[in-house]
PDB file of C-alpha atoms in Angstrom:
ATOM      1  CA  MET A 288      86.740 113.161  89.472  1.00  0.00           C
ATOM      2  CA  ASP A 289      89.445 112.555  92.074  1.00  0.00           C
ATOM      3  CA  GLU A 290      92.321 110.294  91.201  1.00  0.00           C
ATOM      4  CA  ARG A 291      92.134 107.008  93.103  1.00  0.00           C
ATOM      5  CA  PHE A 292      94.745 104.388  93.807  1.00  0.00           C
ATOM      6  CA  ARG A 293      94.479 100.697  94.597  1.00  0.00           C
ATOM      7  CA  ARG A 294      96.782  97.801  95.352  1.00  0.00           C
ATOM      8  CA  SER A 295      98.331  96.142  92.335  1.00  0.00           C
ATOM      9  CA  SER A 296      96.989  92.642  91.746  1.00  0.00           C
ATOM     10  CA  GLN A 297     100.540  91.571  90.878  1.00  0.00           C
ATOM     11  CA  VAL A 298     101.770  92.128  94.433  1.00  0.00           C
ATOM     12  CA  LYS A 299     101.544  89.643  97.264  1.00  0.00           C
ATOM     13  CA  SER A 300     101.927  90.998 100.786  1.00  0.00           C
ATOM     14  CA  SER A 301     102.470  89.657 104.266  1.00  0.00           C
ATOM     15  CA  PRO A 302     102.590  91.444 107.641  1.00  0.00           C
ATOM     16  CA  LEU A 303     105.987  91.664 109.315  1.00  0.00           C
ATOM     17  CA  GLN A 304     105.541  93.174 112.816  1.00  0.00           C
ATOM     18  CA  ASP A 305     104.720  96.883 112.165  1.00  0.00           C
ATOM     19  CA  GLU A 306     105.839  96.610 108.552  1.00  0.00           C
ATOM     20  CA  ILE A 307     104.618  94.806 105.457  1.00  0.00           C
ATOM     21  CA  MET A 308     106.708  92.657 103.130  1.00  0.00           C
ATOM     22  CA  PHE A 309     105.822  92.588  99.447  1.00  0.00           C
ATOM     23  CA  PHE A 310     106.654  90.306  96.580  1.00  0.00           C
ATOM     24  CA  HIS A 311     106.241  91.892  93.145  1.00  0.00           C
ATOM     25  CA  GLN A 312     105.644  88.889  90.883  1.00  0.00           C
ATOM     26  CA  PRO A 313     106.602  90.391  87.487  1.00  0.00           C
ATOM     27  CA  SER A 314     110.017  91.596  88.676  1.00  0.00           C
ATOM     28  CA  GLY A 315     110.657  88.864  91.249  1.00  0.00           C
ATOM     29  CA  LYS A 316     111.598  91.548  93.799  1.00  0.00           C
ATOM     30  CA  PHE A 317     110.839  91.813  97.487  1.00  0.00           C
ATOM     31  CA  CYS A 318     110.173  95.098  99.281  1.00  0.00           C
ATOM     32  CA  VAL A 319     109.548  95.966 102.931  1.00  0.00           C
ATOM     33  CA  LEU A 320     107.377  98.960 103.799  1.00  0.00           C
ATOM     34  CA  ASN A 321     107.777 100.792 107.091  1.00  0.00           C
ATOM     35  CA  ARG A 322     104.935 101.440 109.508  1.00  0.00           C
ATOM     36  CA  THR A 323     103.788 104.638 107.795  1.00  0.00           C
ATOM     37  CA  THR A 324     103.803 103.217 104.286  1.00  0.00           C
ATOM     38  CA  ALA A 325     102.233 100.006 105.580  1.00  0.00           C
ATOM     39  CA  SER A 326      99.292 102.097 106.809  1.00  0.00           C
ATOM     40  CA  ILE A 327      98.879 103.428 103.248  1.00  0.00           C
ATOM     41  CA  TRP A 328      98.866  99.869 101.900  1.00  0.00           C
ATOM     42  CA  THR A 329      96.239  98.842 104.446  1.00  0.00           C
ATOM     43  CA  ARG A 330      94.004 101.754 103.368  1.00  0.00           C
ATOM     44  CA  LEU A 331      94.410 100.766  99.714  1.00  0.00           C
ATOM     45  CA  ALA A 332      92.395  97.594 100.270  1.00  0.00           C
ATOM     46  CA  THR A 333      89.672  99.934  98.967  1.00  0.00           C
ATOM     47  CA  PRO A 334      90.507 102.306  96.078  1.00  0.00           C
ATOM     48  CA  SER A 335      91.239 105.668  97.702  1.00  0.00           C
ATOM     49  CA  THR A 336      92.253 109.237  96.911  1.00  0.00           C
ATOM     50  CA  PRO A 337      95.426 110.732  98.417  1.00  0.00           C
ATOM     51  CA  GLU A 338      93.154 112.986 100.519  1.00  0.00           C
ATOM     52  CA  GLU A 339      91.258 110.018 101.978  1.00  0.00           C
ATOM     53  CA  ILE A 340      94.516 108.264 102.816  1.00  0.00           C
ATOM     54  CA  ALA A 341      95.991 111.432 104.364  1.00  0.00           C
ATOM     55  CA  ARG A 342      92.953 111.880 106.628  1.00  0.00           C
ATOM     56  CA  GLU A 343      93.189 108.330 107.904  1.00  0.00           C
ATOM     57  CA  VAL A 344      96.957 108.382 108.363  1.00  0.00           C
ATOM     58  CA  ALA A 345      96.740 111.742 110.198  1.00  0.00           C
ATOM     59  CA  THR A 346      94.440 110.084 112.748  1.00  0.00           C
ATOM     60  CA  ILE A 347      96.994 107.303 113.288  1.00  0.00           C
ATOM     61  CA  PHE A 348     100.068 109.574 113.468  1.00  0.00           C
ATOM     62  CA  ARG A 349      98.678 112.517 115.424  1.00  0.00           C
ATOM     63  CA  ASP A 350     101.949 114.471 115.532  1.00  0.00           C
ATOM     64  CA  VAL A 351     101.620 115.329 111.816  1.00  0.00           C
ATOM     65  CA  SER A 352      99.086 117.691 110.242  1.00  0.00           C
ATOM     66  CA  GLU A 353      96.706 116.496 107.527  1.00  0.00           C
ATOM     67  CA  GLY A 354      98.286 118.960 105.057  1.00  0.00           C
ATOM     68  CA  GLN A 355     101.778 117.644 105.732  1.00  0.00           C
ATOM     69  CA  THR A 356     100.471 114.096 105.527  1.00  0.00           C
ATOM     70  CA  LEU A 357      98.864 114.812 102.135  1.00  0.00           C
ATOM     71  CA  ASN A 358     102.212 115.920 100.672  1.00  0.00           C
ATOM     72  CA  GLU A 359     103.891 112.817 102.050  1.00  0.00           C
ATOM     73  CA  MET A 360     101.054 110.595 100.763  1.00  0.00           C
ATOM     74  CA  GLN A 361     101.462 111.897  97.227  1.00  0.00           C
ATOM     75  CA  THR A 362     105.229 111.275  97.367  1.00  0.00           C
ATOM     76  CA  ALA A 363     104.708 107.770  98.770  1.00  0.00           C
ATOM     77  CA  LEU A 364     102.028 106.946  96.182  1.00  0.00           C
ATOM     78  CA  ASP A 365     104.272 108.157  93.349  1.00  0.00           C
ATOM     79  CA  GLU A 366     107.072 105.915  94.610  1.00  0.00           C
ATOM     80  CA  MET A 367     104.698 102.974  95.029  1.00  0.00           C
ATOM     81  CA  LEU A 368     103.488 103.528  91.440  1.00  0.00           C
ATOM     82  CA  THR A 369     107.088 103.474  90.202  1.00  0.00           C
ATOM     83  CA  LEU A 370     107.712 100.212  92.089  1.00  0.00           C
ATOM     84  CA  GLY A 371     104.522  98.672  90.651  1.00  0.00           C
ATOM     85  CA  LEU A 372     102.915  98.241  94.076  1.00  0.00           C
ATOM     86  CA  VAL A 373      99.829 100.358  93.329  1.00  0.00           C
ATOM     87  CA  GLU A 374      97.785 101.306  90.284  1.00  0.00           C
ATOM     88  CA  ARG A 375      95.672 104.312  89.355  1.00  0.00           C
ATOM     89  CA  THR A 376      91.994 103.604  88.986  1.00  0.00           C
ATOM     90  CA  SER A 377      89.081 105.680  87.740  1.00  0.00           C
TER      91      SER A 377
END
């Protein structure tokens, strides 16, 4: 079974032009995601695999290959996990 990720229920978000601002309730910290990472967050409204996210992001940012996007997605998801913005789901 592929590993899936979803938004953390402990994070509140709000659009901010091409970016998204987050408030992580447990830590009381704010975070702003850039346009690329904001597109990941948007996709995570539905639990998704890194491959599914990479495919969608590659269609938005056409100057990057799906393979390159997949590597960047995994790095971004790992960082978002560390920050408590996303959770793994089965």
